[in-house]
PDB file of C-alpha atoms in Angstrom:
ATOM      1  CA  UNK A 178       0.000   0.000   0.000  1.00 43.00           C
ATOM      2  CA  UNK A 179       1.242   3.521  -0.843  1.00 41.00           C
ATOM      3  CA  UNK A 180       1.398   6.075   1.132  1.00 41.00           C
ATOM      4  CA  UNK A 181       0.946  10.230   0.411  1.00 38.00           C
ATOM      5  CA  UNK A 182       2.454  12.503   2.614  1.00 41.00           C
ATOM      6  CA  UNK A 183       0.298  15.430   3.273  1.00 40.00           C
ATOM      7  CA  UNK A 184       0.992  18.646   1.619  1.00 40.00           C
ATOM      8  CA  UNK A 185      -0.198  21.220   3.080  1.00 39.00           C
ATOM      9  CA  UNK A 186      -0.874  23.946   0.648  1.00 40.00           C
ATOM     10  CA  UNK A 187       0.547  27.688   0.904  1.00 39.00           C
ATOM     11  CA  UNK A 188      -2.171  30.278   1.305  1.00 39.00           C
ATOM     12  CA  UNK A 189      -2.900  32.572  -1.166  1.00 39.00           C
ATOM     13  CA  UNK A 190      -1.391  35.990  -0.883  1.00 37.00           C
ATOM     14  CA  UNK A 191      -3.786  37.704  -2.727  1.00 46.00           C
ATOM     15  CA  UNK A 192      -5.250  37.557  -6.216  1.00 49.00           C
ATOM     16  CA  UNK A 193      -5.693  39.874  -9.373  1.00 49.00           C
ATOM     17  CA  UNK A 194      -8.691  39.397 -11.217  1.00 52.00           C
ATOM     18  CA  UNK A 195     -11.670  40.839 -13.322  1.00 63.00           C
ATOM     19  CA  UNK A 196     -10.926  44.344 -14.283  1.00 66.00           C
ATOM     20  CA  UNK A 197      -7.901  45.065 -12.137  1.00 64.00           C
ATOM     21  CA  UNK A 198      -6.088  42.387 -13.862  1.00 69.00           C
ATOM     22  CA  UNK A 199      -7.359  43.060 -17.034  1.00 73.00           C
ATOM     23  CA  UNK A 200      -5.951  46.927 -17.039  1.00 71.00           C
ATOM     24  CA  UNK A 201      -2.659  45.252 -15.772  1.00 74.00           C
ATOM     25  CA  UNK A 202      -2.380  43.084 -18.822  1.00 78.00           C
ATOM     26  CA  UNK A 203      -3.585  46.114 -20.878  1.00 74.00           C
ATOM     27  CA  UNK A 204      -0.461  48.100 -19.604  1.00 73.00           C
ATOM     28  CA  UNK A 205       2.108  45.031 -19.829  1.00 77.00           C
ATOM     29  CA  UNK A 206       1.462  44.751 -23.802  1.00 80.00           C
ATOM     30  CA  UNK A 207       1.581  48.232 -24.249  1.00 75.00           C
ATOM     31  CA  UNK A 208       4.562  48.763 -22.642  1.00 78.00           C
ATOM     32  CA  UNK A 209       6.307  45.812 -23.930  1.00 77.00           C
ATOM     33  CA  UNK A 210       4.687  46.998 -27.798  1.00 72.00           C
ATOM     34  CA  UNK A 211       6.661  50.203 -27.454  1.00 80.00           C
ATOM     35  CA  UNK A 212       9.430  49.231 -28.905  1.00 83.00           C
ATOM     36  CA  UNK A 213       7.995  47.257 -31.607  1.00 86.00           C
ATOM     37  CA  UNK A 214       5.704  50.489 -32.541  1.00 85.00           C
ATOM     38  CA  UNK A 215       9.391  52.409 -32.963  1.00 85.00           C
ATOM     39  CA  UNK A 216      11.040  49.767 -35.119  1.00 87.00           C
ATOM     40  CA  UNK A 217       8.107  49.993 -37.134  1.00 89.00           C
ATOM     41  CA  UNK A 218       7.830  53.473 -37.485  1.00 86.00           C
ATOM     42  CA  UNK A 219      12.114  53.643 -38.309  1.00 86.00           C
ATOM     43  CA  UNK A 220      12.036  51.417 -40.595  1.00 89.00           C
ATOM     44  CA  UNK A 221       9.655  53.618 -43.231  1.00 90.00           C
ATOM     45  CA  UNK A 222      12.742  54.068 -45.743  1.00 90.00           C
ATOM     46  CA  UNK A 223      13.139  57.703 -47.883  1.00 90.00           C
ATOM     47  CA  UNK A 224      12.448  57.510 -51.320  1.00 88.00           C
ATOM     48  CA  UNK A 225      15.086  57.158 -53.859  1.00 78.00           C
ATOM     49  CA  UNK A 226      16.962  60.788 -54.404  1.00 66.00           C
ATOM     50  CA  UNK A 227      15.619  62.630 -57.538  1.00 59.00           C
ATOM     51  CA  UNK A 228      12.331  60.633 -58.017  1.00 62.00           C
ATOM     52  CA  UNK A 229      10.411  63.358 -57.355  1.00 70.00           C
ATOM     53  CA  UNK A 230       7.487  61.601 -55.946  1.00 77.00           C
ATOM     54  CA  UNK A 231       8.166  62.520 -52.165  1.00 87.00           C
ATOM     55  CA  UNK A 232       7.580  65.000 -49.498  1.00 91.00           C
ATOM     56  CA  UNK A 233      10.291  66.316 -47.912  1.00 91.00           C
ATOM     57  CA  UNK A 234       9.788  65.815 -43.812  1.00 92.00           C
ATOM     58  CA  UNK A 235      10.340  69.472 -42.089  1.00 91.00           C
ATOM     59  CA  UNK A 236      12.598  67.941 -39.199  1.00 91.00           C
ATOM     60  CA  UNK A 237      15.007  65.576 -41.046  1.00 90.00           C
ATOM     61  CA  UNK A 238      14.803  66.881 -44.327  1.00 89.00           C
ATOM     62  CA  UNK A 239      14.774  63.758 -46.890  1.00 90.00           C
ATOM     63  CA  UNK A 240      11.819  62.895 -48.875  1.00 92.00           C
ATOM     64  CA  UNK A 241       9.453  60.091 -48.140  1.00 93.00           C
ATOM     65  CA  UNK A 242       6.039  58.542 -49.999  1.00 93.00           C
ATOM     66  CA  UNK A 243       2.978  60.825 -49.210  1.00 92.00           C
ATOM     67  CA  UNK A 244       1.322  57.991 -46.613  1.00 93.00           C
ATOM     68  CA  UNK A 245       4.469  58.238 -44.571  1.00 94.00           C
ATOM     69  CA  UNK A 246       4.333  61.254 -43.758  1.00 94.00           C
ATOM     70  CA  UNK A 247       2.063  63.668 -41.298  1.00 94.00           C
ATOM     71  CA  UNK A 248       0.798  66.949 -42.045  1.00 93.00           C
ATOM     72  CA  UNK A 249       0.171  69.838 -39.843  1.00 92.00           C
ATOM     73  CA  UNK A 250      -3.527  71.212 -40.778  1.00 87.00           C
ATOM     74  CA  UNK A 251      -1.972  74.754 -42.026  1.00 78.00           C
ATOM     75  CA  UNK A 252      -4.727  76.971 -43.655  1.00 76.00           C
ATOM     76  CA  UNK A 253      -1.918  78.288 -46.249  1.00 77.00           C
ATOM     77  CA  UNK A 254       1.335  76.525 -45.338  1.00 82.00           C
ATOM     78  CA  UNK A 255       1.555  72.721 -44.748  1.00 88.00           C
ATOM     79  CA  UNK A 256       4.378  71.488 -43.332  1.00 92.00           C
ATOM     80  CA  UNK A 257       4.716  67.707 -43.541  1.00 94.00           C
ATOM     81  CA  UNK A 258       6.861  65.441 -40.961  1.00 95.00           C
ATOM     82  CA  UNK A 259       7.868  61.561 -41.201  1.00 93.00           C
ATOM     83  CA  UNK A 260       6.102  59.531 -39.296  1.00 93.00           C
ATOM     84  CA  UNK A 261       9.076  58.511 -37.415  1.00 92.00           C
ATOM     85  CA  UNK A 262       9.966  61.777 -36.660  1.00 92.00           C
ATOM     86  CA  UNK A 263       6.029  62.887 -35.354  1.00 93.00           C
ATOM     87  CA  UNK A 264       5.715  60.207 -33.331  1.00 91.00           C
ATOM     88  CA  UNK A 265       9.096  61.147 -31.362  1.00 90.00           C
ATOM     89  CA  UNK A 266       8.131  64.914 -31.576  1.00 91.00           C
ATOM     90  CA  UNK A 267       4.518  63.914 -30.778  1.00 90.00           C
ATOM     91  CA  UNK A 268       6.013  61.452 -27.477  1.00 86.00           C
ATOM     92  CA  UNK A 269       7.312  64.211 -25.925  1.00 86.00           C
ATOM     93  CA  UNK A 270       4.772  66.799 -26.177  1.00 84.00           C
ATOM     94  CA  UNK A 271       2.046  65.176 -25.032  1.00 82.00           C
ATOM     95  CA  UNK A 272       3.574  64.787 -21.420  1.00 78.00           C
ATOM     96  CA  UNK A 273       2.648  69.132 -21.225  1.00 74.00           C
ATOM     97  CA  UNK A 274      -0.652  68.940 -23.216  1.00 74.00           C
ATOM     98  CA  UNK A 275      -3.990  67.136 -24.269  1.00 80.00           C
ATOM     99  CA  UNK A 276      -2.992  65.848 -27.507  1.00 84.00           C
ATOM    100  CA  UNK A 277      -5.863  67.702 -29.572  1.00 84.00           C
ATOM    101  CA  UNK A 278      -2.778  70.931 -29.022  1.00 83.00           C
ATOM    102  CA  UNK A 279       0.604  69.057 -30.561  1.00 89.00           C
ATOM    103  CA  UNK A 280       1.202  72.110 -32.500  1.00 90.00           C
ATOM    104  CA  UNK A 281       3.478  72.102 -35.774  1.00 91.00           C
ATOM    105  CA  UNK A 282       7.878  72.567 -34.596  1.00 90.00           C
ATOM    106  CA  UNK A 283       8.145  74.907 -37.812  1.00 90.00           C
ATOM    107  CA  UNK A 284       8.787  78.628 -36.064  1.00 87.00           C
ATOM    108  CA  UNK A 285       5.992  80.476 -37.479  1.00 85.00           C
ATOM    109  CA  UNK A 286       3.603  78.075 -38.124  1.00 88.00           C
ATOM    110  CA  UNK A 287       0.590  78.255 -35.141  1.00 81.00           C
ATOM    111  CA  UNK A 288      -1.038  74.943 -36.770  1.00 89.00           C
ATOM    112  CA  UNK A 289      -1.867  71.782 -35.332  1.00 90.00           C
ATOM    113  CA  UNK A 290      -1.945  68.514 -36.075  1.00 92.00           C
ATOM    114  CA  UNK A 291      -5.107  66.145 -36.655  1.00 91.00           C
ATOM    115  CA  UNK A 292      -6.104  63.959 -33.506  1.00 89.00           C
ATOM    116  CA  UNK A 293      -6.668  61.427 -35.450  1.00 91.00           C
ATOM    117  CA  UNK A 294      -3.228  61.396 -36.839  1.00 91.00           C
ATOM    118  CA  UNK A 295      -1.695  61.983 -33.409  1.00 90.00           C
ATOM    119  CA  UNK A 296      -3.419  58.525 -32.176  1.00 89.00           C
ATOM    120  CA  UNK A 297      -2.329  56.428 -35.560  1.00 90.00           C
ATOM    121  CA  UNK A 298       1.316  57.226 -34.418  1.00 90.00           C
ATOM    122  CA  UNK A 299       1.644  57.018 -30.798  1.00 89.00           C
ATOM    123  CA  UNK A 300       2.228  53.747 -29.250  1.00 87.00           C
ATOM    124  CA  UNK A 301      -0.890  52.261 -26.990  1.00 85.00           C
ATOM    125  CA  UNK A 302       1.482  52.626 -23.938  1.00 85.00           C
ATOM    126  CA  UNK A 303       1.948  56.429 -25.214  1.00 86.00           C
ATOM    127  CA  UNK A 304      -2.433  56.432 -25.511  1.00 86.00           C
ATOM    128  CA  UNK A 305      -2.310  55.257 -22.628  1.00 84.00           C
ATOM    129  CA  UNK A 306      -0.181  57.962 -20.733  1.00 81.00           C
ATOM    130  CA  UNK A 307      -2.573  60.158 -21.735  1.00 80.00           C
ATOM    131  CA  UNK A 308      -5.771  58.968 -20.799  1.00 79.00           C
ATOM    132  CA  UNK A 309      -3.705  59.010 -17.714  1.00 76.00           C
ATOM    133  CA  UNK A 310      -2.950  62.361 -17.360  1.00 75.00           C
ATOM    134  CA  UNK A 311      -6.571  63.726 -19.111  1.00 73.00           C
ATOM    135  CA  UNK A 312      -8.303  61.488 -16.082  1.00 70.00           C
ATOM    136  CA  UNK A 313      -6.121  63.319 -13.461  1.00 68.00           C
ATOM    137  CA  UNK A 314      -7.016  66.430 -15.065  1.00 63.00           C
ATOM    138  CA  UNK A 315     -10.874  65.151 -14.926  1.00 60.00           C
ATOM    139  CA  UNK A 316     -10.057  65.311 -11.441  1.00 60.00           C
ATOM    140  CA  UNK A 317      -8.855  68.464 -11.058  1.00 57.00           C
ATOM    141  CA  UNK A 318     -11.140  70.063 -12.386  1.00 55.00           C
ATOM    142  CA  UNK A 319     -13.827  68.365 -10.480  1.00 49.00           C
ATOM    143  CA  UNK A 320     -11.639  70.404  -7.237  1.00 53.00           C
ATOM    144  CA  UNK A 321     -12.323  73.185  -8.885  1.00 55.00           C
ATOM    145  CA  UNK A 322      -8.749  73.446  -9.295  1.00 62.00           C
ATOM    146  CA  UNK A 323      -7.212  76.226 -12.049  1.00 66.00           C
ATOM    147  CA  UNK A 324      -3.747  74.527 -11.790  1.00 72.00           C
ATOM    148  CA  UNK A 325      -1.823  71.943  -9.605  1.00 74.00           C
ATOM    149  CA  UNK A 326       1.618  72.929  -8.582  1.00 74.00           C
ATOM    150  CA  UNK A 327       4.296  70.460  -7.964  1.00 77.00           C
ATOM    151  CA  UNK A 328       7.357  72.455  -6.120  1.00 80.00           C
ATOM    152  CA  UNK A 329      10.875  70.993  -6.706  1.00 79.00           C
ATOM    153  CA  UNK A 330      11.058  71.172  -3.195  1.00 79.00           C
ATOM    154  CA  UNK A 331       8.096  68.913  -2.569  1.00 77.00           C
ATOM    155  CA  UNK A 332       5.654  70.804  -1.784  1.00 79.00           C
ATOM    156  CA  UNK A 333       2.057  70.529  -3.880  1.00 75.00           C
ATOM    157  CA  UNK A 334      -0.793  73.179  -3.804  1.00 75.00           C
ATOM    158  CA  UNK A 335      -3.808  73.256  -6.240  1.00 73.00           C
ATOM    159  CA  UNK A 336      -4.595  76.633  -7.232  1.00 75.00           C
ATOM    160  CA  UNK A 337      -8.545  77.633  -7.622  1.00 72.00           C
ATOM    161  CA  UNK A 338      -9.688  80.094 -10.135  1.00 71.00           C
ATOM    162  CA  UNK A 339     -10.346  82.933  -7.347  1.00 69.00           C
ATOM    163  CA  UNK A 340      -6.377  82.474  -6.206  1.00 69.00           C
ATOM    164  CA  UNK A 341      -4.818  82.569  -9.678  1.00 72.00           C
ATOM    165  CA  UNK A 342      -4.603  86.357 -10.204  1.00 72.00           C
ATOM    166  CA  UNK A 343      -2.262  87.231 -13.187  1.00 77.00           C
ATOM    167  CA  UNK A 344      -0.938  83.698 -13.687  1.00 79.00           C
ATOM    168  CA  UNK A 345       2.090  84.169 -11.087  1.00 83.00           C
ATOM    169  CA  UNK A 346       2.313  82.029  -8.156  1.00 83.00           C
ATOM    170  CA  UNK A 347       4.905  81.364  -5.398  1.00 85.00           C
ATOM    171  CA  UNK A 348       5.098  77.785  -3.512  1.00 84.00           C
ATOM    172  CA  UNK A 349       3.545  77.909  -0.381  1.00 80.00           C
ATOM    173  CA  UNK A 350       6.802  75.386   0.940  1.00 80.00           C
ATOM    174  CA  UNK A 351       8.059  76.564   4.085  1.00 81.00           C
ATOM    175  CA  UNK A 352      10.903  78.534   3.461  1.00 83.00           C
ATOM    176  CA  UNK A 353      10.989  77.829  -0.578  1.00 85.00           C
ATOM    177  CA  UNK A 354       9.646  81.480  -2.005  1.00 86.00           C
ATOM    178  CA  UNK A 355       9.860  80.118  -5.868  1.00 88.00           C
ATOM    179  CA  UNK A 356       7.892  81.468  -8.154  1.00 88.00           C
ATOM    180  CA  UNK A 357       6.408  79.666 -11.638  1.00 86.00           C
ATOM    181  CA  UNK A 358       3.342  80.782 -14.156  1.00 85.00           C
ATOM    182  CA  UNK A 359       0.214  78.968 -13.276  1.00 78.00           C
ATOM    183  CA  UNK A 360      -0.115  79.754 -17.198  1.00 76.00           C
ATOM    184  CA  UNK A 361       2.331  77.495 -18.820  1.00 78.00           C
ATOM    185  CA  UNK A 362       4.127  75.734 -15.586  1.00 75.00           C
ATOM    186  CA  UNK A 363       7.322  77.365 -16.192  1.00 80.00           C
ATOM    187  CA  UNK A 364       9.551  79.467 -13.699  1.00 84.00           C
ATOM    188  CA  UNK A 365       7.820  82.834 -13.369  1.00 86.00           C
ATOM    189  CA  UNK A 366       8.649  84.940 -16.835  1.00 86.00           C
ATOM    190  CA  UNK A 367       7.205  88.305 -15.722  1.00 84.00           C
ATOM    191  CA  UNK A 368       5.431  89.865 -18.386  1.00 82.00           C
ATOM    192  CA  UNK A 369       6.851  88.229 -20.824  1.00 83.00           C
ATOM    193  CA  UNK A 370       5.015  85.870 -23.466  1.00 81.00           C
ATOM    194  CA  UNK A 371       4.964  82.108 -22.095  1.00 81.00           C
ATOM    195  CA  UNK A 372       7.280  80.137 -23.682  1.00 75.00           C
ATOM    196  CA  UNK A 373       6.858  76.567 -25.115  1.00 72.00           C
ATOM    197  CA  UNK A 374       6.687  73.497 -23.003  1.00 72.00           C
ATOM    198  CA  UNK A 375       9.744  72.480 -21.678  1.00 69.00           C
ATOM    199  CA  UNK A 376       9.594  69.537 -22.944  1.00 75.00           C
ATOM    200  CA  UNK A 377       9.362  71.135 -26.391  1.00 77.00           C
ATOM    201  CA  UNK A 378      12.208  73.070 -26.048  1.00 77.00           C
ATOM    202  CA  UNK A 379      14.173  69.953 -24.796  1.00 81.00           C
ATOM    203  CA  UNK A 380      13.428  67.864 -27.616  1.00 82.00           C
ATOM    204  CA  UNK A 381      14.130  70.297 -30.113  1.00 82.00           C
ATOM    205  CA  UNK A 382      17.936  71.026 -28.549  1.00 82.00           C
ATOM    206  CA  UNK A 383      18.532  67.585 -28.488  1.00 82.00           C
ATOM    207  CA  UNK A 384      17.086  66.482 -32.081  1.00 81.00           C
ATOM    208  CA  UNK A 385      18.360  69.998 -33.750  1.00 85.00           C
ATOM    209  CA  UNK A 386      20.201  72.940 -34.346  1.00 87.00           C
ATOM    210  CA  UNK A 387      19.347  76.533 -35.170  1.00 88.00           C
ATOM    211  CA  UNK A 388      20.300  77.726 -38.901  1.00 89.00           C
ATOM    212  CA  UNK A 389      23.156  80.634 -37.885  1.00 88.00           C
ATOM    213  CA  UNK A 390      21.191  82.143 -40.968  1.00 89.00           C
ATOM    214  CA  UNK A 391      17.468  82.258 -40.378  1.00 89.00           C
ATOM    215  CA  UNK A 392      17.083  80.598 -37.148  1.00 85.00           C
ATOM    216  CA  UNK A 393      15.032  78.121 -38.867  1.00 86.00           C
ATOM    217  CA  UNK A 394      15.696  73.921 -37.182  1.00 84.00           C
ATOM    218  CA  UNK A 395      17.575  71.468 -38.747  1.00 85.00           C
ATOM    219  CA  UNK A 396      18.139  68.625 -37.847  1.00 83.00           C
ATOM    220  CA  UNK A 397      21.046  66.160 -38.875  1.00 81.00           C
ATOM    221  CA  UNK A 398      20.344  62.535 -39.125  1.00 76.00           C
ATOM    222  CA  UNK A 399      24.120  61.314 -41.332  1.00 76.00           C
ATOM    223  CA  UNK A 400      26.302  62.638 -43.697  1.00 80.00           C
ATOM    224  CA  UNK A 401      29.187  64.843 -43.085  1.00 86.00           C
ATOM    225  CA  UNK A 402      29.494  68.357 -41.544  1.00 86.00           C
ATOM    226  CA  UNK A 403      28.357  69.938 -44.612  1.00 89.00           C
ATOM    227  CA  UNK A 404      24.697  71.276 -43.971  1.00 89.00           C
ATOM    228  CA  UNK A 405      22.175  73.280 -46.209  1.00 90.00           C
ATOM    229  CA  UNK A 406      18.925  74.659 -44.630  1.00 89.00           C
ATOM    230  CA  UNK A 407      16.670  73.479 -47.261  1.00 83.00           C
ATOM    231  CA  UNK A 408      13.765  75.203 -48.892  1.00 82.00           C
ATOM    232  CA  UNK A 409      11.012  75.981 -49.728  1.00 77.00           C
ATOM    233  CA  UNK A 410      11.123  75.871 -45.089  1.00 76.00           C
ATOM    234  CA  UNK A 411      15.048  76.620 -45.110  1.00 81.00           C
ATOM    235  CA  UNK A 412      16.947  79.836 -46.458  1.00 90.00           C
ATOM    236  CA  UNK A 413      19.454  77.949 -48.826  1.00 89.00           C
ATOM    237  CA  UNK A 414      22.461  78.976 -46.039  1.00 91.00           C
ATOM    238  CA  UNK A 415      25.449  76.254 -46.113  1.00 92.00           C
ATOM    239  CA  UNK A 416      27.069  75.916 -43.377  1.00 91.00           C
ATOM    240  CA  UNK A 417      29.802  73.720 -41.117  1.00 89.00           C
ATOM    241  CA  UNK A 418      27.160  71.556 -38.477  1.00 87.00           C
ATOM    242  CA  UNK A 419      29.985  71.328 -35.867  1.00 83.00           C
ATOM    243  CA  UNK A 420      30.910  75.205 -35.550  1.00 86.00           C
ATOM    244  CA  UNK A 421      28.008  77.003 -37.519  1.00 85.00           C
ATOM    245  CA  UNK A 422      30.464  78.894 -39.728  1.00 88.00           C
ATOM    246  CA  UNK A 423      29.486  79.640 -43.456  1.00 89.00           C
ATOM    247  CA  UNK A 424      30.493  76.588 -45.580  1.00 88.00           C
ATOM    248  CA  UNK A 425      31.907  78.986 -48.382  1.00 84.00           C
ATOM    249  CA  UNK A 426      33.417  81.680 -46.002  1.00 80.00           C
ATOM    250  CA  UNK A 427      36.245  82.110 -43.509  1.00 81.00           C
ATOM    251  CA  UNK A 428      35.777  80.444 -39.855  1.00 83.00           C
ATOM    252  CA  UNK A 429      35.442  82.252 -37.348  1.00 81.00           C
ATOM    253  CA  UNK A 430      39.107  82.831 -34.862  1.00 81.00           C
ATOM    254  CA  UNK A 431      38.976  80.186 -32.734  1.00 77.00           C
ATOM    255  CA  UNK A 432      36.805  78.220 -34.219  1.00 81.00           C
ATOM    256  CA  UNK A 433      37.338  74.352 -33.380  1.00 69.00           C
ATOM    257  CA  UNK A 434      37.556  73.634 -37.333  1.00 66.00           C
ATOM    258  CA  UNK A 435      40.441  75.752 -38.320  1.00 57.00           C
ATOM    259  CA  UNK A 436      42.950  72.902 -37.192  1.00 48.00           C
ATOM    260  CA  UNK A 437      40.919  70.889 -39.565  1.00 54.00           C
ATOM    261  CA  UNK A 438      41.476  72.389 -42.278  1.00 51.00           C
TER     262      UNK A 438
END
């Protein structure tokens, strides 16, 4: 006769299920399809040079098929973008904003782009962020709450629409005194104009450079140091990406090329 001995089983610690477990697998395949939505995206190759059937992308500058691309919804301009190129531009500023107000990079242009385009080029886990954020703001406004400021010292204060004044707030953390624009969530500007999101301005210092001519961004994806700010968006100014000096003048004294040459 065989004998069994007992087992005694280990209690459960706790378990997911129904719709709390469901959102938790809904957040594990987004996040793990992030990647894959990126690899897809970069691997949308330009069209071959002088075929003429492309439209050049306002951030990297070569030419790709017409259903690769995104357009801003200009009334007289349209500026079109890669969709690789959206989607990273889009990424980022939809972390300040809903994302019915990604508005066109090009200086100049006030446009923005279609929703619907925004959504076809985000990843889920990216839609997802969102919904995030607009539910939070759902929130907030159900505090009646004009703004929410998070202090780098820690501190947090909502800010009702009877407290916000002319936009300028200071942190209510003992001993902090900083000041930001309830506006725009920057440091306090004065009277000045608010500037673009932060993380607007960061992606377009990392992704691009001013034209020394026209100010207009370029950005450099290969190649050598030889750079052209291409129209019909550029000037037609050639210039030396490293130092910013005129490709068919003198360098400047000092500049970091001259030993180069």
């Amino acid at each position: 006769e065989m004998k069994f001995k007992s087992v005694l089983s280990t209690p459960s610690i706790g378990l997911l299920s129904g719709e709390l477990l469901d959102t938790l697998r809904q957040y594990f395949r987004a996040h793990v399809g992030r990647n894959r939505h990126k690899a897809k995206l970069e691997s949308i190759e330009p069209v071959s040079d002088g075929s003429g059937d492309g439209l050049a992308c306002s951030v990297c500058c070569d030419a790709f098929n017409p259903e690769d691309t995104v357009p801003c919804s200009g009334e007289t301009d349209l500026h079109f973008f890669c969709k690789s190129c959206f989607s990273s531009y889009a990424t980022v500023t939809v972390q300040s904003g809903p994302i019915q107000s990604i508005a066109c990079p090009v200086p100049g242009c006030d446009s923005l782009f279609a929703t619907a385009d925004a959504k076809a080029n985000l990843s889920a886990w990216d839609l997802l962020m969102i919904e995030h954020r607009e539910t939070s703001r759902d929130r907030r406004v159900a505090l009646a709450a004009k703004a929410v400021l998070h202090c780098e010292c820690g501190a947090v204060a909502i800010i009702t629409e009877e407290d916000i004044g002319n936009g300028r707030v200071t942190c209510p953390g003992e001993g902090c005194g900083k000041r930001y624009c309830c506006k725009c969530g920057n440091d306090d500007h004065g009277t000045e104009p608010c500037p673009p999101p932060a993380e607007t301005v960061q992606w377009l210092d990392n992704h691009s450079k001013e034209c020394p001519n026209c100010k207009n961004r370029i950005q450099k994806n290969g190649g050598c140091d030889h750079m052209t700010c291409m129209p019909p968006g550029g000037c037609g100014f050639e210039f030396w990406w490293t130092c910013g000096c005129p490709y068919r003048g003198s360098h400047r004294p000092g500049c970091q090329r001259l030993g180069e040459m």
